[in-house]
Amino acid sequence: NNFDLDGRHCTGTHIKAVCEAGGVAGLMTSTAGAGAARQANQALKQADAFRPFESRSAMYGVWAGNVEPVSGSWGVEIASLIYKAGRGRFRLGPAHSDGKPTSVSGIFKTASRGVNEAGFIHTHPRRPVMSSADMLVQKSTGEFFSGGPNSYYGDLSTAVNREVDAVMVHNGKVYEFSYEGYQRAMSNPSGGPNVRLGDLVQEVK
């Protein structure tokens, strides 16, 4: 009686699963992420999307066409890692979701960083731009610093730090940040002393 009236204290062996999931709110997020990922993987499997692709744009299109509808219905971000498949081909890893509308960082916990990792693709059900778009990188030192309101660490800074490409799907359109393009921009002496990460994002036709 009169103990923990609003349920802030997580205890008791009969609710161990709820406690481990971060309480009721955490359990709801975990459930949404698992459900969205499961549905996305089913859609990708039906579309034969786990095969090696000769074309990146074709792979992006298949992923976007099958995963974005799932992302929209659940209201959460969904992501997959992209791997090199040999002979210039690429393949998708399984879909993952944190169950959050603006974050899918857990995708990188599903696999160790390796030589075959080429990038990641993810949905943006809310934001039309990738995070870190305003972040600047100093050409001479490679140091990150703020260039505007969207300078927080996220999609593009993660791509730079992992030395991979980042791909975003929003409203049926696919946008790509090429790490190779970033390297070219960093080595180009023209255009000023800094590189703005968002300037390197291009729509994939």
XYZ file of N, CA and C in Angstrom:
615
model
N 0.831 -1.198 0.000
C 0.000 0.000 0.000
C 0.872 1.257 0.000
N 0.452 2.253 -0.773
C 1.124 3.553 -0.796
C 2.599 3.447 -1.148
N 2.960 2.474 -1.982
C 4.353 2.319 -2.389
C 4.455 2.408 -3.900
N 5.283 3.331 -4.392
C 5.542 3.435 -5.832
C 4.227 3.565 -6.613
N 3.474 4.588 -6.297
C 2.133 4.723 -6.853
C 2.121 4.876 -8.365
N 3.144 5.530 -8.932
C 3.142 5.734 -10.387
C 4.074 4.773 -11.123
N 4.496 3.716 -10.452
C 5.204 2.635 -11.130
C 6.604 2.955 -11.608
N 7.341 3.778 -10.857
C 8.697 4.133 -11.288
C 9.734 3.097 -10.883
N 9.413 2.300 -9.887
C 10.399 1.339 -9.389
C 10.163 -0.013 -10.053
N 11.204 -0.541 -10.702
C 11.059 -1.806 -11.427
C 11.671 -2.928 -10.594
N 10.855 -3.793 -10.099
C 11.353 -4.878 -9.249
C 10.385 -6.055 -9.302
N 10.824 -7.168 -8.789
C 9.949 -8.342 -8.740
C 10.291 -9.329 -9.836
N 10.471 -10.593 -9.486
C 10.868 -11.592 -10.478
C 9.795 -11.822 -11.531
N 8.511 -11.589 -11.200
C 7.445 -11.856 -12.151
C 7.395 -10.827 -13.277
N 8.128 -9.713 -13.122
C 8.166 -8.720 -14.197
C 9.604 -8.465 -14.652
N 10.412 -9.510 -14.562
C 11.826 -9.381 -14.924
C 11.990 -8.903 -16.370
N 11.190 -9.427 -17.300
C 11.313 -9.047 -18.704
C 11.035 -7.568 -18.904
N 10.059 -7.050 -18.154
C 9.726 -5.629 -18.251
C 10.883 -4.792 -17.725
N 11.461 -5.206 -16.600
C 12.596 -4.478 -16.022
C 13.774 -4.441 -16.987
N 14.093 -5.593 -17.575
C 15.238 -5.674 -18.472
C 15.027 -4.855 -19.730
N 13.772 -4.634 -20.113
C 13.474 -3.847 -21.310
C 13.436 -2.361 -21.026
N 13.675 -1.963 -19.761
C 13.675 -0.544 -19.437
C 12.328 -0.057 -18.945
N 11.553 -0.926 -18.295
C 10.234 -0.532 -17.829
C 9.205 -0.658 -18.933
N 7.994 -0.221 -18.633
C 6.898 -0.363 -19.593
C 7.191 0.399 -20.879
N 7.691 1.639 -20.753
C 7.994 2.433 -21.949
C 9.063 1.760 -22.794
N 10.095 1.237 -22.134
C 11.155 0.551 -22.867
C 10.666 -0.713 -23.522
N 9.776 -1.433 -22.847
C 9.238 -2.662 -23.413
C 8.403 -2.364 -24.653
N 7.619 -1.281 -24.621
C 6.814 -0.900 -25.777
C 7.704 -0.567 -26.971
N 8.795 0.172 -26.714
C 9.728 0.521 -27.781
C 10.388 -0.731 -28.344
N 10.815 -1.630 -27.441
C 11.454 -2.868 -27.872
C 10.502 -3.714 -28.710
N 9.249 -3.768 -28.303
C 8.253 -4.554 -29.030
C 8.005 -3.974 -30.414
N 7.900 -2.651 -30.497
C 7.684 -2.000 -31.791
C 8.862 -2.240 -32.718
N 10.074 -2.143 -32.193
C 11.260 -2.377 -33.014
C 11.315 -3.793 -33.537
N 11.026 -4.758 -32.660
C 11.057 -6.166 -33.072
C 9.986 -6.446 -34.113
N 8.807 -5.889 -33.913
C 7.717 -6.114 -34.862
C 7.997 -5.502 -36.212
N 8.505 -4.274 -36.211
C 8.819 -3.602 -37.470
C 9.930 -4.326 -38.216
N 10.961 -4.740 -37.494
C 12.072 -5.446 -38.131
C 11.620 -6.781 -38.698
N 10.804 -7.500 -37.950
C 10.308 -8.797 -38.421
C 9.489 -8.639 -39.706
N 8.610 -7.657 -39.723
C 7.778 -7.429 -40.906
C 8.626 -6.979 -42.092
N 9.620 -6.127 -41.834
C 10.501 -5.660 -42.908
C 11.309 -6.814 -43.489
N 11.814 -7.689 -42.632
C 12.595 -8.828 -43.120
C 11.737 -9.805 -43.924
N 10.492 -9.956 -43.515
C 9.582 -10.807 -44.289
C 9.357 -10.226 -45.682
N 9.170 -8.908 -45.736
C 8.956 -8.249 -47.026
C 10.200 -8.342 -47.907
N 11.371 -8.172 -47.309
C 12.620 -8.263 -48.067
C 12.839 -9.682 -48.584
N 12.530 -10.661 -47.771
C 12.697 -12.054 -48.195
C 11.767 -12.383 -49.358
N 10.528 -11.930 -49.275
C 9.578 -12.174 -50.359
C 10.011 -11.501 -51.652
N 10.719 -10.380 -51.535
C 11.192 -9.651 -52.708
C 12.553 -10.144 -53.188
N 13.073 -11.206 -52.564
C 14.400 -11.744 -52.891
C 15.460 -10.653 -52.795
N 15.362 -9.853 -51.744
C 16.246 -8.693 -51.595
C 17.567 -9.015 -50.910
N 17.767 -10.261 -50.482
C 19.018 -10.622 -49.819
C 20.027 -11.242 -50.785
N 19.728 -11.176 -52.062
C 20.652 -11.675 -53.081
C 21.723 -10.616 -53.363
N 22.844 -10.985 -53.966
C 23.833 -9.984 -54.390
C 23.262 -9.124 -55.528
N 23.470 -7.828 -55.458
C 22.998 -6.896 -56.477
C 24.175 -6.384 -57.296
N 23.978 -6.326 -58.599
C 24.999 -5.760 -59.483
C 25.012 -4.243 -59.382
N 23.857 -3.657 -59.083
C 23.705 -2.205 -59.051
C 23.273 -1.747 -57.662
N 23.970 -0.758 -57.145
C 23.580 -0.198 -55.850
C 22.192 0.433 -55.930
N 21.943 1.192 -56.986
C 20.664 1.879 -57.102
C 19.508 0.882 -57.165
N 19.712 -0.250 -57.828
C 18.677 -1.280 -57.878
C 18.430 -1.851 -56.482
N 19.493 -2.085 -55.731
C 19.362 -2.589 -54.367
C 18.625 -1.581 -53.492
N 18.998 -0.300 -53.619
C 18.326 0.741 -52.851
C 16.832 0.758 -53.158
N 16.498 0.643 -54.440
C 15.100 0.700 -54.851
C 14.276 -0.446 -54.290
N 14.844 -1.657 -54.327
C 14.136 -2.821 -53.782
C 13.956 -2.675 -52.278
N 14.997 -2.227 -51.601
C 14.910 -2.047 -50.153
C 13.873 -0.984 -49.810
N 13.941 0.157 -50.497
C 13.019 1.259 -50.208
C 11.574 0.865 -50.475
N 11.331 0.189 -51.585
C 9.976 -0.173 -51.953
C 9.328 -1.157 -50.995
N 10.142 -1.941 -50.300
C 9.598 -2.957 -49.407
C 9.670 -2.577 -47.927
N 10.643 -1.744 -47.574
C 10.832 -1.416 -46.162
C 10.140 -0.115 -45.761
N 10.146 0.882 -46.635
C 9.541 2.161 -46.236
C 8.056 2.027 -45.879
N 7.257 1.231 -46.602
C 5.863 1.062 -46.171
C 5.741 0.487 -44.755
N 6.632 -0.427 -44.404
C 6.622 -0.997 -43.052
C 7.014 0.069 -42.041
N 8.041 0.839 -42.371
C 8.492 1.916 -41.495
C 7.379 2.923 -41.249
N 6.652 3.270 -42.313
C 5.564 4.229 -42.171
C 4.426 3.697 -41.323
N 4.108 2.426 -41.468
C 2.991 1.855 -40.709
C 3.306 1.748 -39.221
N 4.574 1.509 -38.885
C 4.972 1.409 -37.479
C 5.401 2.761 -36.912
N 5.772 3.694 -37.788
C 6.239 4.998 -37.332
C 7.619 4.976 -36.724
N 8.462 4.028 -37.155
C 9.810 3.904 -36.598
C 10.838 3.822 -37.728
N 12.070 4.165 -37.409
C 13.155 3.996 -38.377
C 13.521 2.516 -38.467
N 13.883 2.107 -39.676
C 14.360 0.751 -39.926
C 15.629 0.853 -40.750
N 16.600 0.024 -40.464
C 17.884 0.094 -41.162
C 18.421 -1.283 -41.477
N 19.310 -1.325 -42.455
C 20.062 -2.534 -42.783
C 21.493 -2.125 -43.089
N 22.435 -2.970 -42.735
C 23.808 -2.763 -43.167
C 23.944 -3.223 -44.616
N 24.901 -2.658 -45.321
C 25.195 -3.029 -46.706
C 26.603 -3.614 -46.734
N 26.740 -4.760 -47.410
C 28.026 -5.456 -47.461
C 28.509 -5.626 -48.899
N 29.817 -5.686 -49.058
C 30.402 -6.033 -50.344
C 30.217 -7.528 -50.559
N 29.791 -7.892 -51.765
C 29.504 -9.300 -52.056
C 30.458 -9.886 -53.085
N 31.520 -9.177 -53.417
C 32.485 -9.675 -54.381
C 32.097 -9.359 -55.810
N 33.082 -9.241 -56.685
C 32.889 -8.946 -58.102
C 32.077 -7.663 -58.314
N 32.305 -6.680 -57.444
C 31.638 -5.404 -57.578
C 30.182 -5.394 -57.182
N 29.731 -6.449 -56.530
C 28.334 -6.547 -56.138
C 28.169 -6.204 -54.649
N 26.893 -5.998 -54.261
C 26.570 -5.638 -52.881
C 25.349 -6.428 -52.423
N 25.253 -6.618 -51.109
C 24.094 -7.314 -50.556
C 23.663 -6.628 -49.263
N 22.410 -6.856 -48.913
C 21.831 -6.278 -47.706
C 21.949 -7.225 -46.525
N 22.144 -6.662 -45.357
C 22.023 -7.426 -44.133
C 20.571 -7.394 -43.678
N 20.235 -8.099 -42.607
C 18.858 -8.109 -42.123
C 18.430 -6.732 -41.613
N 17.131 -6.458 -41.714
C 16.582 -5.195 -41.227
C 16.585 -5.174 -39.704
N 16.777 -3.992 -39.158
C 16.811 -3.804 -37.707
C 16.089 -2.508 -37.368
N 15.449 -2.471 -36.210
C 14.825 -1.246 -35.718
C 14.997 -1.149 -34.217
N 15.266 0.069 -33.733
C 15.314 0.326 -32.294
C 13.914 0.576 -31.740
N 12.917 0.660 -32.634
C 11.569 0.990 -32.196
C 11.381 2.467 -31.928
N 12.284 3.296 -32.471
C 12.212 4.741 -32.261
C 11.991 5.452 -33.599
N 11.308 6.595 -33.587
C 11.001 7.291 -34.837
C 12.176 8.057 -35.434
N 13.213 8.331 -34.631
C 14.324 9.144 -35.138
C 15.687 8.562 -34.800
N 15.765 7.276 -34.560
C 17.056 6.681 -34.222
C 17.060 5.207 -34.573
N 18.212 4.742 -35.086
C 18.363 3.311 -35.360
C 19.818 2.899 -35.150
N 20.437 3.509 -34.123
C 21.856 3.277 -33.867
C 22.169 1.831 -33.518
N 21.168 1.093 -33.056
C 21.406 -0.290 -32.676
C 21.804 -1.184 -33.826
N 21.645 -0.720 -35.054
C 22.036 -1.529 -36.217
C 23.506 -1.899 -36.160
N 24.324 -1.036 -35.582
C 25.760 -1.300 -35.558
C 26.158 -2.267 -34.454
N 25.220 -2.598 -33.579
C 25.495 -3.580 -32.539
C 25.234 -4.994 -33.039
N 24.597 -5.106 -34.220
C 24.227 -6.425 -34.728
C 25.372 -7.123 -35.448
N 26.417 -6.382 -35.787
C 27.549 -6.993 -36.506
C 28.819 -6.220 -36.211
N 29.923 -6.917 -36.204
C 31.215 -6.274 -35.992
C 31.649 -5.542 -37.257
N 32.298 -4.413 -37.049
C 32.819 -3.671 -38.182
C 33.888 -4.498 -38.877
N 33.764 -4.598 -40.219
C 34.714 -5.411 -40.956
C 34.973 -4.884 -42.346
N 35.874 -5.558 -43.056
C 36.290 -5.089 -44.372
C 35.157 -5.184 -45.386
N 34.162 -6.022 -45.146
C 33.069 -6.182 -46.103
C 31.933 -5.196 -45.897
N 31.978 -4.420 -44.824
C 30.926 -3.442 -44.578
C 31.098 -2.264 -45.528
N 30.060 -1.991 -46.318
C 30.136 -0.916 -47.310
C 29.294 0.289 -46.937
N 28.309 0.107 -46.052
C 27.471 1.225 -45.680
C 26.228 0.783 -44.941
N 25.277 1.691 -44.838
C 23.998 1.366 -44.218
C 22.898 2.159 -44.914
N 21.711 1.578 -44.936
C 20.545 2.214 -45.526
C 19.453 2.237 -44.465
N 18.719 3.353 -44.371
C 17.695 3.461 -43.345
C 16.576 4.396 -43.785
N 15.438 4.234 -43.134
C 14.291 5.091 -43.417
C 14.302 6.304 -42.501
N 13.665 7.360 -42.957
C 13.420 8.541 -42.136
C 11.937 8.866 -42.216
N 11.113 8.247 -41.364
C 9.682 8.505 -41.446
C 9.293 9.926 -41.077
N 10.168 10.650 -40.386
C 9.843 12.022 -39.980
C 10.731 13.068 -40.643
N 12.034 12.930 -40.483
C 12.943 13.991 -40.932
C 13.303 13.828 -42.412
N 13.281 14.925 -43.183
C 13.632 14.846 -44.599
C 15.126 14.936 -44.871
N 15.942 15.110 -43.836
C 17.391 15.216 -44.012
C 18.090 14.273 -43.039
N 19.320 13.906 -43.377
C 20.111 13.078 -42.475
C 20.682 13.927 -41.345
N 20.839 13.319 -40.192
C 21.477 14.020 -39.082
C 22.953 14.232 -39.387
N 23.509 15.282 -38.801
C 24.890 15.749 -39.029
C 25.030 16.529 -40.327
N 23.905 16.897 -40.965
C 23.985 17.592 -42.249
C 24.730 18.922 -42.142
N 24.612 19.613 -40.999
C 25.279 20.904 -40.834
C 26.676 20.788 -40.243
N 27.098 19.576 -39.950
C 28.409 19.411 -39.336
C 29.505 19.699 -40.350
N 30.525 20.430 -39.905
C 31.675 20.767 -40.739
C 32.875 19.927 -40.329
N 33.687 19.593 -41.301
C 34.924 18.856 -41.041
C 36.080 19.670 -41.598
N 37.055 19.950 -40.766
C 38.213 20.731 -41.193
C 39.122 19.862 -42.054
N 39.423 20.353 -43.248
C 40.214 19.561 -44.189
C 41.608 19.238 -43.662
N 42.219 20.175 -42.987
C 43.609 19.980 -42.566
C 43.755 19.000 -41.408
N 42.739 18.933 -40.539
C 42.866 18.097 -39.341
C 41.837 16.961 -39.275
N 40.754 17.066 -40.042
C 39.686 16.080 -39.953
C 38.808 16.260 -38.736
N 38.939 17.392 -38.060
C 38.175 17.661 -36.847
C 36.741 18.075 -37.188
N 35.773 17.546 -36.428
C 34.373 17.914 -36.583
C 34.063 19.153 -35.758
N 33.212 20.024 -36.274
C 32.684 21.112 -35.459
C 31.367 21.601 -36.027
N 30.650 22.346 -35.214
C 29.292 22.746 -35.557
C 29.255 23.762 -36.685
N 28.284 23.563 -37.600
C 28.084 24.526 -38.668
C 26.651 25.002 -38.720
N 25.814 24.547 -37.788
C 24.412 24.924 -37.789
C 23.613 24.054 -36.848
N 22.295 24.195 -36.873
C 21.439 23.465 -35.915
C 21.457 21.952 -36.067
N 21.724 21.447 -37.269
C 21.746 19.994 -37.482
C 23.197 19.507 -37.489
N 23.904 19.835 -36.423
C 25.322 19.464 -36.320
C 25.569 18.335 -35.330
N 24.511 17.790 -34.755
C 24.706 16.727 -33.766
C 25.143 15.440 -34.466
N 25.836 14.603 -33.720
C 26.355 13.361 -34.279
C 25.204 12.438 -34.665
N 25.361 11.777 -35.807
C 24.299 10.908 -36.288
C 24.684 10.236 -37.587
N 23.781 10.292 -38.565
C 23.945 9.545 -39.807
C 25.279 9.809 -40.499
N 25.537 11.069 -40.828
C 26.703 11.385 -41.658
C 28.011 11.299 -40.885
N 28.012 11.737 -39.639
C 29.241 11.609 -38.847
C 29.566 10.135 -38.602
N 28.541 9.319 -38.438
C 28.750 7.878 -38.275
C 29.365 7.289 -39.536
N 28.845 7.708 -40.703
C 29.391 7.214 -41.970
C 30.863 7.574 -42.110
N 31.211 8.793 -41.737
C 32.612 9.226 -41.830
C 33.477 8.424 -40.859
N 33.024 8.287 -39.645
C 33.819 7.574 -38.637
C 33.997 6.095 -38.969
N 32.976 5.493 -39.608
C 33.067 4.076 -39.969
C 33.625 3.871 -41.373
N 33.825 4.997 -42.092
C 34.380 4.983 -43.453
C 33.497 4.175 -44.397
N 32.189 4.467 -44.346
C 31.209 3.775 -45.184
C 30.232 4.785 -45.778
N 29.370 4.304 -46.668
C 28.328 5.138 -47.261
C 27.097 5.142 -46.358
N 26.304 6.216 -46.462
C 25.039 6.303 -45.736
C 23.927 6.567 -46.741
N 22.847 5.820 -46.638
C 21.721 5.949 -47.562
C 20.450 6.151 -46.748
N 19.633 7.118 -47.161
C 18.391 7.423 -46.475
C 17.230 7.351 -47.448
N 16.101 6.828 -46.971
C 14.872 6.784 -47.759
C 13.825 7.641 -47.063
N 13.229 8.559 -47.816
C 12.190 9.426 -47.257
C 11.185 9.752 -48.347
N 9.924 9.425 -48.102
C 8.842 9.709 -49.049
C 9.126 9.166 -50.452
N 9.629 7.946 -50.494
C 9.854 7.293 -51.772
C 11.108 7.711 -52.500
N 11.873 8.630 -51.948
C 13.118 9.076 -52.573
C 14.309 8.533 -51.801
N 15.380 8.272 -52.534
C 16.586 7.700 -51.941
C 17.719 8.718 -52.032
N 18.405 8.927 -50.914
C 19.514 9.877 -50.847
C 20.762 9.157 -50.358
N 21.903 9.494 -50.969
C 23.141 8.778 -50.663
C 24.270 9.738 -50.303
N 24.999 9.367 -49.261
C 26.247 10.025 -48.891
C 27.359 9.044 -49.201
N 28.231 9.418 -50.128
C 29.323 8.538 -50.544
C 30.583 8.860 -49.752
N 31.135 7.854 -49.088
C 32.379 8.092 -48.357
C 33.521 8.399 -49.325
N 33.500 7.786 -50.507
C 34.510 8.092 -51.513
C 34.412 9.549 -51.943
N 33.176 10.041 -52.100
C 32.984 11.445 -52.430
C 33.480 12.357 -51.320
N 33.295 11.933 -50.087
C 33.799 12.690 -48.939
C 35.320 12.781 -48.976
N 35.969 11.682 -49.285
C 37.427 11.681 -49.367
C 37.918 12.640 -50.453
N 37.226 12.650 -51.585
C 37.609 13.572 -52.664
C 37.439 15.015 -52.225
N 36.345 15.305 -51.548
C 36.095 16.670 -51.089
C 37.136 17.111 -50.066
N 37.545 16.189 -49.200
C 38.538 16.529 -48.176
C 39.910 16.787 -48.775
N 40.210 16.152 -49.901
C 41.533 16.333 -50.519
C 41.546 17.455 -51.549
N 40.382 18.037 -51.818
C 40.289 19.119 -52.802
C 40.665 20.446 -52.141
N 41.722 21.107 -52.607
C 42.150 22.356 -51.963
C 41.196 23.522 -52.213
N 40.365 23.436 -53.220
C 39.423 24.526 -53.501
C 38.159 24.365 -52.665
N 37.375 25.410 -52.595
C 36.110 25.338 -51.873
C 36.203 25.643 -50.398
N 37.295 26.195 -49.951
C 37.417 26.576 -48.551
C 38.075 25.528 -47.690
N 38.303 25.859 -46.406
C 39.047 24.961 -45.510
C 38.212 23.838 -44.908
N 36.882 23.899 -45.093
C 36.015 22.921 -44.438
C 35.107 22.211 -45.443
N 34.622 21.060 -45.037
C 33.630 20.320 -45.819
C 32.366 20.221 -44.980
N 31.231 20.642 -45.560
C 29.935 20.476 -44.891
C 29.356 19.140 -45.345
N 29.098 18.265 -44.389
C 28.694 16.903 -44.728
C 27.402 16.859 -45.532
N 26.447 17.700 -45.201
C 25.176 17.689 -45.902
C 25.286 18.037 -47.370
N 26.329 18.772 -47.752
C 26.513 19.161 -49.152
C 26.885 17.961 -50.031
N 27.278 16.872 -49.402
C 27.720 15.700 -50.154
C 26.608 14.668 -50.351
N 25.418 14.949 -49.831
C 24.283 14.038 -49.976
C 23.597 14.311 -51.303
N 23.391 13.268 -52.090
C 22.759 13.409 -53.407
C 21.606 12.440 -53.540
N 20.582 12.865 -54.255
C 19.443 11.991 -54.525
C 19.843 10.957 -55.563
N 19.475 9.712 -55.340
C 19.763 8.626 -56.265
C 18.583 8.492 -57.202
N 18.827 8.651 -58.495
C 17.763 8.570 -59.507
C 17.579 7.131 -59.986
